Coordinates of C-alpha atoms in Angstrom, one line a residue:
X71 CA 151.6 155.7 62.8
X72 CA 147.9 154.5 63.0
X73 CA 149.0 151.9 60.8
X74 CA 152.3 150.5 62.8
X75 CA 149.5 150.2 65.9
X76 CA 147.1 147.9 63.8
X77 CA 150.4 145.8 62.8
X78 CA 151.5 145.7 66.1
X79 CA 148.0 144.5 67.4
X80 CA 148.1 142.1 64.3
X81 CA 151.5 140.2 65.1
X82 CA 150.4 140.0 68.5
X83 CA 147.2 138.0 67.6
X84 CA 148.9 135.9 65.3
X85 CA 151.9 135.2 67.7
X86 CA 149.2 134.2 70.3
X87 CA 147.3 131.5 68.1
X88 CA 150.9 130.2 66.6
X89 CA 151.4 129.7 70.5
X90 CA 148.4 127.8 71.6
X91 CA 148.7 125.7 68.8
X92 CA 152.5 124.6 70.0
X93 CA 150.9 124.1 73.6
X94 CA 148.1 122.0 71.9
X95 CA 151.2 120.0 69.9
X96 CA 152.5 119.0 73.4
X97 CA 149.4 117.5 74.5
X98 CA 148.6 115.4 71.0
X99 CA 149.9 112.0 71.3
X100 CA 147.8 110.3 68.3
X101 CA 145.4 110.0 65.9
X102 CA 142.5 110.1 68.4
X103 CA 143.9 113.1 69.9
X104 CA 144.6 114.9 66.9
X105 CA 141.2 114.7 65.0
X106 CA 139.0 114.8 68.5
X107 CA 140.6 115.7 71.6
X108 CA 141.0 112.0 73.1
X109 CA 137.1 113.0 74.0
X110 CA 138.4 115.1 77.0
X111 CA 136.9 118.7 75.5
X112 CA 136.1 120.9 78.0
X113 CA 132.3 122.0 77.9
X114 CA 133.2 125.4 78.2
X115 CA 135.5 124.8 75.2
X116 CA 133.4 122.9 73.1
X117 CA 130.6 125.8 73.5
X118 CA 133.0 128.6 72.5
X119 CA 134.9 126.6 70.0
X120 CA 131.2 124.9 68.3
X121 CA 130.2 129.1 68.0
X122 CA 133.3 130.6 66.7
X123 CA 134.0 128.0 64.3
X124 CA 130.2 128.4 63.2
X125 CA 129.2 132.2 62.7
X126 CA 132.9 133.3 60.6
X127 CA 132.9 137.0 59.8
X128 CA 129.2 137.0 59.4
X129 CA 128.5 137.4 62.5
X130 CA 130.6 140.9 62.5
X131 CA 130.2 142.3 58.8
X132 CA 127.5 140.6 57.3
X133 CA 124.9 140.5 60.1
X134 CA 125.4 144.3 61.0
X135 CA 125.8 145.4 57.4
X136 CA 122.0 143.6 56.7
X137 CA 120.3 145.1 59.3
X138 CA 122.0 148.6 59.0
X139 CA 120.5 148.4 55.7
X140 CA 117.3 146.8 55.6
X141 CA 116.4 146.8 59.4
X142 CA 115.1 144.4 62.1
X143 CA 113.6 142.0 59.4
X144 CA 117.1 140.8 58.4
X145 CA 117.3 139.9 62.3
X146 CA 114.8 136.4 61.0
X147 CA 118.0 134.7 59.9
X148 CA 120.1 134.8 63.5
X149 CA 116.7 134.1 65.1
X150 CA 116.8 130.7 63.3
X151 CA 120.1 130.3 63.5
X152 CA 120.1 131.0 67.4
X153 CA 117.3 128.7 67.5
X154 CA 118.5 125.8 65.7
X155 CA 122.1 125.9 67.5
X156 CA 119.8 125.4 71.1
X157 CA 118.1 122.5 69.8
X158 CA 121.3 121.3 68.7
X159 CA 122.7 121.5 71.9
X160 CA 119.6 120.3 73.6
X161 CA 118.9 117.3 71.6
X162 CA 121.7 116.4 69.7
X163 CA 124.3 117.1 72.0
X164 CA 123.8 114.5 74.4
X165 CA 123.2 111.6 72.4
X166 CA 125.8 112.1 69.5
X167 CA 128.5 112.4 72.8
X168 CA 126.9 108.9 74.0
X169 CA 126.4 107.1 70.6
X170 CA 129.6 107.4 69.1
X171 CA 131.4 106.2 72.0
X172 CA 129.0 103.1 71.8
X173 CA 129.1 102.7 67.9
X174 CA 132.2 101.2 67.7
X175 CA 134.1 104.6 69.3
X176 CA 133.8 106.9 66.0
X177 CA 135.6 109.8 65.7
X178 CA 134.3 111.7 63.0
X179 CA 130.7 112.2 61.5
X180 CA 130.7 109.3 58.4
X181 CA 132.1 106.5 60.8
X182 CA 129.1 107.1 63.2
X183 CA 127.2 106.9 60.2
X184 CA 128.6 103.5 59.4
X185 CA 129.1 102.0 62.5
X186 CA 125.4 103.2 63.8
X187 CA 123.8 101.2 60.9
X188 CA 126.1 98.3 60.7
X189 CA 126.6 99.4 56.9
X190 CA 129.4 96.4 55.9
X191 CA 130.4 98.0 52.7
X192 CA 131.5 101.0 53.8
X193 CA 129.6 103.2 51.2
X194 CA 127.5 105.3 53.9
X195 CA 130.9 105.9 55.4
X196 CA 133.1 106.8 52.3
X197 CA 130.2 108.8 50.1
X198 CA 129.7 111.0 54.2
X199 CA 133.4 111.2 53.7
X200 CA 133.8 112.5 50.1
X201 CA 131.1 115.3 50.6
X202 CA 132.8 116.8 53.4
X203 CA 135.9 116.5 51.5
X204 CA 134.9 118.0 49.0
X205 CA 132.6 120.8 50.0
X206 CA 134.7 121.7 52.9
X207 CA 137.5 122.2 50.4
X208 CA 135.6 125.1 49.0
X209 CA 134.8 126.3 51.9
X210 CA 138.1 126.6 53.6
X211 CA 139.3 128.5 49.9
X212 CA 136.1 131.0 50.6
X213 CA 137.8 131.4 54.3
X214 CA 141.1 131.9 52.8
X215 CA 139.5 134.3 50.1
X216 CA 138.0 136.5 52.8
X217 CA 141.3 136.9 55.1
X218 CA 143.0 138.3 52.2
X219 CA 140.5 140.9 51.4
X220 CA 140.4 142.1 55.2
X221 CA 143.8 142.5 55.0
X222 CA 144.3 144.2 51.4
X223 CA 141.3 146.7 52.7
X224 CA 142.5 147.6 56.1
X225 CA 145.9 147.4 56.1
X226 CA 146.7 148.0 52.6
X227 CA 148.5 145.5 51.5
X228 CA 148.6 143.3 48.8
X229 CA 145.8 140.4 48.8
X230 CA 148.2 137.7 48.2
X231 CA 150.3 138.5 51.0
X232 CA 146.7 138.7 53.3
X233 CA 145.9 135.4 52.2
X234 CA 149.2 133.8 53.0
X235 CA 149.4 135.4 56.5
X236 CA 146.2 134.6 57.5
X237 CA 146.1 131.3 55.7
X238 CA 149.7 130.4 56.5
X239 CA 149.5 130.9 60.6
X240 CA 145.7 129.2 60.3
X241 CA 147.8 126.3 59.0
X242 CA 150.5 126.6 61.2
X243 CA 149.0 126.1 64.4
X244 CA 146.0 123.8 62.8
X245 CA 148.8 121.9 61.7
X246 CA 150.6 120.9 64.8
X247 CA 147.7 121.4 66.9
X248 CA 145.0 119.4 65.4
X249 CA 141.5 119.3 67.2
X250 CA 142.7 120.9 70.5
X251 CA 144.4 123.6 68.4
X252 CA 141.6 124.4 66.0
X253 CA 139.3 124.4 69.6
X254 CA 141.7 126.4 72.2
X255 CA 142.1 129.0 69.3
X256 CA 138.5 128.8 69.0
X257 CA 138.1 130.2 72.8
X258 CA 140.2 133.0 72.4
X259 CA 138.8 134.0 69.1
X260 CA 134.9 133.7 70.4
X261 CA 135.9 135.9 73.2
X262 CA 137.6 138.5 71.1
X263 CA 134.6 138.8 69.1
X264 CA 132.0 138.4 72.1
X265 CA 134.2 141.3 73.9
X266 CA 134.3 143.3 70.7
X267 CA 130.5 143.3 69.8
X268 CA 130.0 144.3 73.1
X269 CA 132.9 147.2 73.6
X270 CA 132.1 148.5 70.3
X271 CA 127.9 149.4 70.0
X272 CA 128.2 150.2 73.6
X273 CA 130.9 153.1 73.1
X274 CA 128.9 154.1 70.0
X275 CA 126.2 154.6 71.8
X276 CA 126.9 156.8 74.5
X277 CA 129.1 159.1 72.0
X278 CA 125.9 159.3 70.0
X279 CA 124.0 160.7 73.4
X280 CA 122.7 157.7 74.9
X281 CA 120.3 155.3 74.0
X282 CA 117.4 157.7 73.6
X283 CA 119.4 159.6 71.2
X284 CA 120.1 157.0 69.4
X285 CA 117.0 155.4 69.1
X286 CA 115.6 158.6 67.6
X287 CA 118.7 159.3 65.1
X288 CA 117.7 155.8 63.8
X289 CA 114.1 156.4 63.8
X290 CA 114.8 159.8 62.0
X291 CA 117.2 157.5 59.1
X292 CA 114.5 154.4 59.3
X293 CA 111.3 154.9 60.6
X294 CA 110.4 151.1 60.2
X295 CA 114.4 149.9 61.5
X296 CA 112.7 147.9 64.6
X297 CA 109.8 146.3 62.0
X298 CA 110.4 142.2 61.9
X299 CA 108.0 142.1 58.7
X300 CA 108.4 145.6 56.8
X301 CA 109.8 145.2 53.5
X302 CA 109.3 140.9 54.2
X303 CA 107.8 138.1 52.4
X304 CA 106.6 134.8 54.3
X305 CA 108.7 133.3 51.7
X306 CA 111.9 135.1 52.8
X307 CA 110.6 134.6 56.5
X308 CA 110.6 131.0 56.2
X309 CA 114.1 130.8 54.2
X310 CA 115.8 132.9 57.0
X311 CA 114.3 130.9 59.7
X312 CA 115.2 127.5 57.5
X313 CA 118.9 128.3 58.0
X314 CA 118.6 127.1 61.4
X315 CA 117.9 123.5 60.5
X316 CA 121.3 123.1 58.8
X317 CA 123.2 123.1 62.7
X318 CA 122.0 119.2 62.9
X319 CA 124.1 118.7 59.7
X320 CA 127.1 120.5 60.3
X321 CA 130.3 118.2 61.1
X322 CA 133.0 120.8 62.3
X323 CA 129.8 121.8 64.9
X324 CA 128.3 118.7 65.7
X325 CA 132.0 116.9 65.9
X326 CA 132.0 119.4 68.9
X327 CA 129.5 117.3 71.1
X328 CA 131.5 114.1 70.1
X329 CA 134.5 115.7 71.5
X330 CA 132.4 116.1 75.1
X331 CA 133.9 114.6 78.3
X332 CA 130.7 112.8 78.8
X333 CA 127.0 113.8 77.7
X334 CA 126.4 115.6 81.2
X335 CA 128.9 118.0 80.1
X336 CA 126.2 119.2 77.0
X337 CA 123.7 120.7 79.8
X338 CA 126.6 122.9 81.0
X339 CA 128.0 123.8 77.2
X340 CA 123.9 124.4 76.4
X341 CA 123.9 127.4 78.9
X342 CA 127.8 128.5 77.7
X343 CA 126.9 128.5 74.1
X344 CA 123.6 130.0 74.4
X345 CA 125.0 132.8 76.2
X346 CA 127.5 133.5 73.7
X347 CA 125.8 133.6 70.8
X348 CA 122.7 135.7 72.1
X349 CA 125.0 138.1 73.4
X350 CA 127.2 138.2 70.1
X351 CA 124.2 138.8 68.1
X352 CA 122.4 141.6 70.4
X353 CA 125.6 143.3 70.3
X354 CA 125.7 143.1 66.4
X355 CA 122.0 144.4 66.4
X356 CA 123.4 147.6 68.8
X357 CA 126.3 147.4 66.1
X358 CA 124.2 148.1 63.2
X359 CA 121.4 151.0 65.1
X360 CA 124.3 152.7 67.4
X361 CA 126.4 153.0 63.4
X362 CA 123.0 154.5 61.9
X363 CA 122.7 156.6 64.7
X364 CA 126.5 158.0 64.3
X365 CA 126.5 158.1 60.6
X366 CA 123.6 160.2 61.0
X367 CA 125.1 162.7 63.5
X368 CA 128.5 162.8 62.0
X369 CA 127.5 163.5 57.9
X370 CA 131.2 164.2 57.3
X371 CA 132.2 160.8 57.9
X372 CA 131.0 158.2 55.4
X373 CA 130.4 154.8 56.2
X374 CA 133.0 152.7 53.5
X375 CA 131.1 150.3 52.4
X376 CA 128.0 152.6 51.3
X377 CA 127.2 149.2 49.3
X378 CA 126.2 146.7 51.9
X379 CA 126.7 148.5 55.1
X380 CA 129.0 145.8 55.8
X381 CA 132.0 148.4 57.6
X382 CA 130.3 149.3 60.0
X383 CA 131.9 147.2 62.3
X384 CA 135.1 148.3 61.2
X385 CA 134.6 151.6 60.4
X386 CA 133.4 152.1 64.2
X387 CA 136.0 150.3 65.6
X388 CA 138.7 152.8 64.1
X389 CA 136.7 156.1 64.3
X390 CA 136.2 155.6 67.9
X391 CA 139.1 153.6 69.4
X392 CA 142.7 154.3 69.4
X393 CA 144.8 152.9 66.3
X394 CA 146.1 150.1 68.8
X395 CA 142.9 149.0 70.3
X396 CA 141.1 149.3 67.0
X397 CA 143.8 146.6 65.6
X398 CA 142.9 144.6 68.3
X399 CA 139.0 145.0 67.6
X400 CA 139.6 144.5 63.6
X401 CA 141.1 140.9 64.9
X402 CA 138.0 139.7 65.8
X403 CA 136.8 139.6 62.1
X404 CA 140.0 137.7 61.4
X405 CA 139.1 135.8 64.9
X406 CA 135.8 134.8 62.9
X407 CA 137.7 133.6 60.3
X408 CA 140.1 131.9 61.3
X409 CA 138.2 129.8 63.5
X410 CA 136.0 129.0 61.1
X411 CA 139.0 127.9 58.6
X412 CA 140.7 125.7 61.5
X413 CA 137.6 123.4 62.0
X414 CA 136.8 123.2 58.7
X415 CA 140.4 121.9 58.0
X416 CA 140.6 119.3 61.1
X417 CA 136.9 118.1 59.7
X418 CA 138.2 118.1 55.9
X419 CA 141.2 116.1 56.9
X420 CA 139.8 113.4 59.3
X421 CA 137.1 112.6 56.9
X422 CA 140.3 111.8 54.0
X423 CA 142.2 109.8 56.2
X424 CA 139.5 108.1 58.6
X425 CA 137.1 107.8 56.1
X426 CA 138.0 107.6 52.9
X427 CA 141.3 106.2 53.3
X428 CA 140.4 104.0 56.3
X429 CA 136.8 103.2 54.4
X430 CA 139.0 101.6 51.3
X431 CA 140.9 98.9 53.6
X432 CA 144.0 100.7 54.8
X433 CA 144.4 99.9 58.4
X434 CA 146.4 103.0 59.9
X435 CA 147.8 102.5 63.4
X436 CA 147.3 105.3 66.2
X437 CA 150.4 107.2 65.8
X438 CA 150.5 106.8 61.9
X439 CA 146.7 108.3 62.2
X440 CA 148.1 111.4 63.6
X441 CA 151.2 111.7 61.1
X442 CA 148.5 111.4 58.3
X443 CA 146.3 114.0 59.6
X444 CA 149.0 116.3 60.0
X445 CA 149.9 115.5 55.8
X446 CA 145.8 115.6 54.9
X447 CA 145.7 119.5 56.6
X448 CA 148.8 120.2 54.5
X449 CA 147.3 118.8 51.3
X450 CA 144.0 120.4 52.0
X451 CA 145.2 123.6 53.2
X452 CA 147.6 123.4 49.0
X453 CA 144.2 123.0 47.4
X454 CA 142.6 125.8 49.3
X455 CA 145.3 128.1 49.0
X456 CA 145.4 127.9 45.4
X457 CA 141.6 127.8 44.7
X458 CA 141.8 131.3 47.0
X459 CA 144.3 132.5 44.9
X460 CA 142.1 134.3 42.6
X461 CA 139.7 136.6 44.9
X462 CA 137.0 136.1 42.3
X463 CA 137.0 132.6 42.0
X464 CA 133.5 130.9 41.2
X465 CA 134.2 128.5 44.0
X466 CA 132.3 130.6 46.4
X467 CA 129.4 130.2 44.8
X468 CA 129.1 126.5 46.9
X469 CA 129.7 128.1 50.0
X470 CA 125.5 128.9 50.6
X471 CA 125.1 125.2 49.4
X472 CA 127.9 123.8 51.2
X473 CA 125.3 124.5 54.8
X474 CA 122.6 124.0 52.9
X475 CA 124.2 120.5 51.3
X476 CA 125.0 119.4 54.6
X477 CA 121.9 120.1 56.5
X478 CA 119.8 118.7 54.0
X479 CA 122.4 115.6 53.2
X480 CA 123.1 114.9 56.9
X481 CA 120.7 116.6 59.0
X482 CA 117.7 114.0 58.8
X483 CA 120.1 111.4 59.0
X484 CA 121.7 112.4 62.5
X485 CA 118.5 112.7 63.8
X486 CA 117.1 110.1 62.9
X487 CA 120.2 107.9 63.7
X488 CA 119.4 109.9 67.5
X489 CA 115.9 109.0 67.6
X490 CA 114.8 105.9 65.5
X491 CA 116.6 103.1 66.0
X492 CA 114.2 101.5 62.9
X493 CA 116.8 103.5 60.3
X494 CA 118.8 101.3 58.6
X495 CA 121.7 102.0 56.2
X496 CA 119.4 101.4 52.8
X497 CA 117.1 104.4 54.3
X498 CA 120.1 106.9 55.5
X499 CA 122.2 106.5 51.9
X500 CA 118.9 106.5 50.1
X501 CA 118.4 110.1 52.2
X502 CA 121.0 111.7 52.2
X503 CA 122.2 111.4 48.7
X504 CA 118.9 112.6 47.9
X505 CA 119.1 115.5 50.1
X506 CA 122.1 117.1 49.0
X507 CA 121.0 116.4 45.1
X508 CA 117.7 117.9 45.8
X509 CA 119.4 121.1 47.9
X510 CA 121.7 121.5 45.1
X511 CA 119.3 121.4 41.7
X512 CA 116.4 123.6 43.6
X513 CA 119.3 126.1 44.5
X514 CA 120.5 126.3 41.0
X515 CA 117.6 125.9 39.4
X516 CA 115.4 128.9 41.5
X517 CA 117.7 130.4 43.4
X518 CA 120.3 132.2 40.3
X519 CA 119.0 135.5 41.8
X520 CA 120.3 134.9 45.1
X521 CA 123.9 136.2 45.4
X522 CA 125.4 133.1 46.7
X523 CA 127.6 134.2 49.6
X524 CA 124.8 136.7 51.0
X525 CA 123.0 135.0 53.3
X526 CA 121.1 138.3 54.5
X527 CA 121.0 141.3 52.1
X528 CA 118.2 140.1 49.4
X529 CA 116.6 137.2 51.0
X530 CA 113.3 139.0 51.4
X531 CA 113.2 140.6 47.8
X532 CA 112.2 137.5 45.8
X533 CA 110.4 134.3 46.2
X534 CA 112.9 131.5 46.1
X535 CA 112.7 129.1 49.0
X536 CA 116.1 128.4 50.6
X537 CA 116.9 124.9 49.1
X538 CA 117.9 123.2 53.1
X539 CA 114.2 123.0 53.5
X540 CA 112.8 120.8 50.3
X541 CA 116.8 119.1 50.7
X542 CA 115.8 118.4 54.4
X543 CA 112.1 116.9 53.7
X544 CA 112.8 115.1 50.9
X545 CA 115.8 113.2 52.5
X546 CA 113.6 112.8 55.8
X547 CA 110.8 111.5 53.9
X548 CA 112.9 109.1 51.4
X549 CA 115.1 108.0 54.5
X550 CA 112.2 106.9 56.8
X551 CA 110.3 105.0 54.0
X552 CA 112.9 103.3 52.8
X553 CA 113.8 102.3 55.8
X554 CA 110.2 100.8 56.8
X555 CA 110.9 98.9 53.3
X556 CA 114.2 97.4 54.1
X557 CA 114.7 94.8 56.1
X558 CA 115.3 95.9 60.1
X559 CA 118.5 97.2 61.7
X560 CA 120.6 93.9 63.1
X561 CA 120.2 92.6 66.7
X562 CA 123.4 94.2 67.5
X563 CA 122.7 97.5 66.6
X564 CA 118.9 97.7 68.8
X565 CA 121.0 97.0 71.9
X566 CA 123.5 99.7 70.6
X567 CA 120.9 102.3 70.8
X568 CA 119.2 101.1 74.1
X569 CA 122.5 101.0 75.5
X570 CA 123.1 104.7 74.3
X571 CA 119.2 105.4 75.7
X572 CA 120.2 104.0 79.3
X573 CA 123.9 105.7 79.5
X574 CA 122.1 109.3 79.1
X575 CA 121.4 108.5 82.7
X576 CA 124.7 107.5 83.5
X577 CA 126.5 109.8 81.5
X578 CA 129.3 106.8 80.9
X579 CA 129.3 104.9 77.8
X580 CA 131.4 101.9 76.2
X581 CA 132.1 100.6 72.9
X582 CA 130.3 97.3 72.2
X583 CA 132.0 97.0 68.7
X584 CA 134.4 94.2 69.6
X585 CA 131.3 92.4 71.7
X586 CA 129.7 88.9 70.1
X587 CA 125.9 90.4 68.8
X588 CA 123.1 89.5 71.2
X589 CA 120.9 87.2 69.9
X590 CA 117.4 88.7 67.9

């Protein structure tokens, strides 16, 4: 019986996404629309959408599991990561929602890249293109990889048949829904998980006693739990902290801000997103001290995964709920992962066809854009599915380097695209090649003890540096001297980014691509 309610709760989810991705189908009329919303995203939607599709099923299983083991110093890693996501949507918000309208109206990440630096040959622009493509790939499999196992542990069912559920109605509605699909999801999801990290530590608590009890049964488990340095190296400090600088680096997050109405709408996403996330990660803190507290009270019952701690959530949810309203807690991890998957495919798939494709010469009209994108999620989502199919498959070993490859490969360079308008294209290729080179030899070459897909549980027990940050200097260094090397930007692209300077006070913008260059 207890399993017929989670099933229940489970068709009901999926049935919900399958529908808002038909009502997003209705409203996609072309490519624009399909692989960036016609740049009419809600603010409110883009905050909710930029968090669910960011924090996956970490922010439910891994982030409570860390902490239930180890204790307040595994906290350093959301504290950069909440961190970097509000300069992100302080800074790099606004401006990447102005300049890509100006830039010759980009719509994904490598054709900003392109058309903010005038780069003729298209390399910037296809090389952009074939890391996301690639990386992305892998980590949509890893996505893929993890619905399955949720499934095959708490429903019992056979992995394979987890994996083409979850991966098969993630397709569906990503499929016909494109952008706005991948980003209404995205709100329902985010609020299933914000509801559910709150609803979940709070009713632990209170059955524990309260919170005075269950500060002391945690005290009594751990006396150091609410340390921030017991157990902690600066080394493991500084790595945890690092993760935050791969947000400016991340396209299915920052394509988010491109998305925007305009860039007054980042002030009111700022607040949105903020809010989300600090409340999503206080409630996974709660999460991990209210399940030490109750596995402490209750010795009879045993936490499942003894391991990692990372059940806790789960475990929780169905000692404490109702079979029914416990399947419609366990959705949020699938919530997190699914959302995650969706962005990642919409991303993957506009950077094949607008980029690569588009950056070899073929000249695809508006509605043949969104015909194509609907073919490169299909392709993409083949390759991912089969990659998944084995649930120990090495390709998940590039899923810490795929944030780590992208903040180091592209974080400098939106940034400085931002805030320098003396980068040229010489400077951002020379950068971010080196970047992502850089991230991934230190990784492999002093990080083997790091389990790769852990981005908690260990961090603090050796002395490797997290590869984003000598990635991230050395393609901000190489990018900015090079660039001081090379001859200067054209005349056309200085009155591009004065023109994106002056419409931050506007909050209008207008592409200037088709526009004779002013003279130097």
């Amino acid at each position: 019986m207890d399993l017929a309610f989670k099933l229940v709760a489970l068709v009901v989810y999926f049935g919900g996404m399958i529908g808002i991705g038909l009502y997003a189908f209705r409203r996609t009329k072309g490519g624009e629309d399909y692989m960036l919303g016609g740049r009419q995203l809600h603010p409110f939607v883009a905050a909710l959408s930029a968090g669910a599709s960011d924090m996956s099923g970490w922010l439910l299983m891994g982030l409570p599991g860390a902490l239930y083991m180890s204790g307040m110093v595994e906290a350093w890693i959301a504290i950069g990561l909440t961190i970097g996501a509000g300069l992100n949507w302080i800074f790099v918000a606004p401006r990447l929602r102005q300049y890509t309208q100006i830039a010759g109206n980009a719509i994904t990440v490598p054709s900003y890249f392109g058309n903010r630096l005038h780069d003729r040959t298209n390399i910037l622009r296809i090389a952009a293109g074939l890391i996301i493509l690639v990386f992305f790939t892998f980590y949509v499999s890893s996505g893929m990889v993890a619905g399955g196992v949720f499934f095959q542990s708490m429903f019992g069912g056979p992995y394979l048949t987890g994996l083409l559920l979850v991966g098969g109605v993630t397709i569906l509605y990503t499929l016909f829904g494109g952008f706005l699909g991948a980003s209404y999801t995205d709100v329902v999801q985010g609020l299933i998980m914000l509801v559910s990290l709150i609803i979940v530590p709070i009713t632990a608590m209170f059955v524990v006693g309260g919170p005075t009890a269950m500060f002391a049964s945690v005290r009594e488990v751990d006396p150091s739990f609410g340390s921030l340095v017991s157990g902690g190296t600066w080394v493991g400090i500084l790595s945890a902290l690092a993760w935050g600088l791969g947000y400016f680096g991340q396209p299915h997050i920052i394509v988010r801000f491109m998305a925007l109405r305009s860039s007054r709408d980042a002030k009111y996403g700022t607040i949105v997103g903020m809010s989300w996330m600090i409340l999503c990660v206080t409630g996974a803190v709660f999460t991990a001290m209210a399940g030490l507290a109750y596995f402490q009270q209750n010795r009879d019952v045993q936490i499942t995964d003894a391991t990692n701690g990372e059940s806790v959530f789960l475990d929780l949810a169905q000692v404490l709920f109702h079979p029914l309203i416990a399947g419609i807690l366990l959705a949020a991890v699938l919530a997190a992962i699914m959302s995650t998957i969706s962005s990642q495919l919409i991303v993957t798939t506009s950077a094949l066809v607008e980029d690569i494709v588009g950056g070899v010469g073929v000249k695809l009209g508006d509605g043949a854009k969104l015909w194509a994108g609907r073919i490169g999620v299909l392709v993409v989502s083949v390759v991912a599915v089969i990659l998944a199919l084995d649930p120990e498959s090495s390709v998940l070993a590039l899923v810490a380097f795929a944030w780590a490859g992208f903040g180091a490969a592209f974080g400098p360079i939106v940034l400085l695209s931002l805030f320098w308008r003396r980068l040229t294209m010489a400077g951002a290729a020379v950068g971010m090649i080196s970047g992502a080179v850089v991230a991934f030899v230190w990784g492999q070459s002093w990080g083997a003890e790091k389990q790769p897909l852990d981005v908690t549980l260990g961090l603090f027990g050796g002395e490797h540096l997290y590869e984003i940050i000598p990635g991230f200097v050395v393609c901000l260094v190489l990018a900015v001297v090079v660039s001081l090397i090379t001859p200067q930007p054209p005349a056309k692209a200085m009155v591009e980014y004065d023109d994106m300077l002056d419409s931050l006070a506007t909050g209008e913008a207008r592409d200037r691509s088709s526009e004779e260059p002013a003279a130097a």
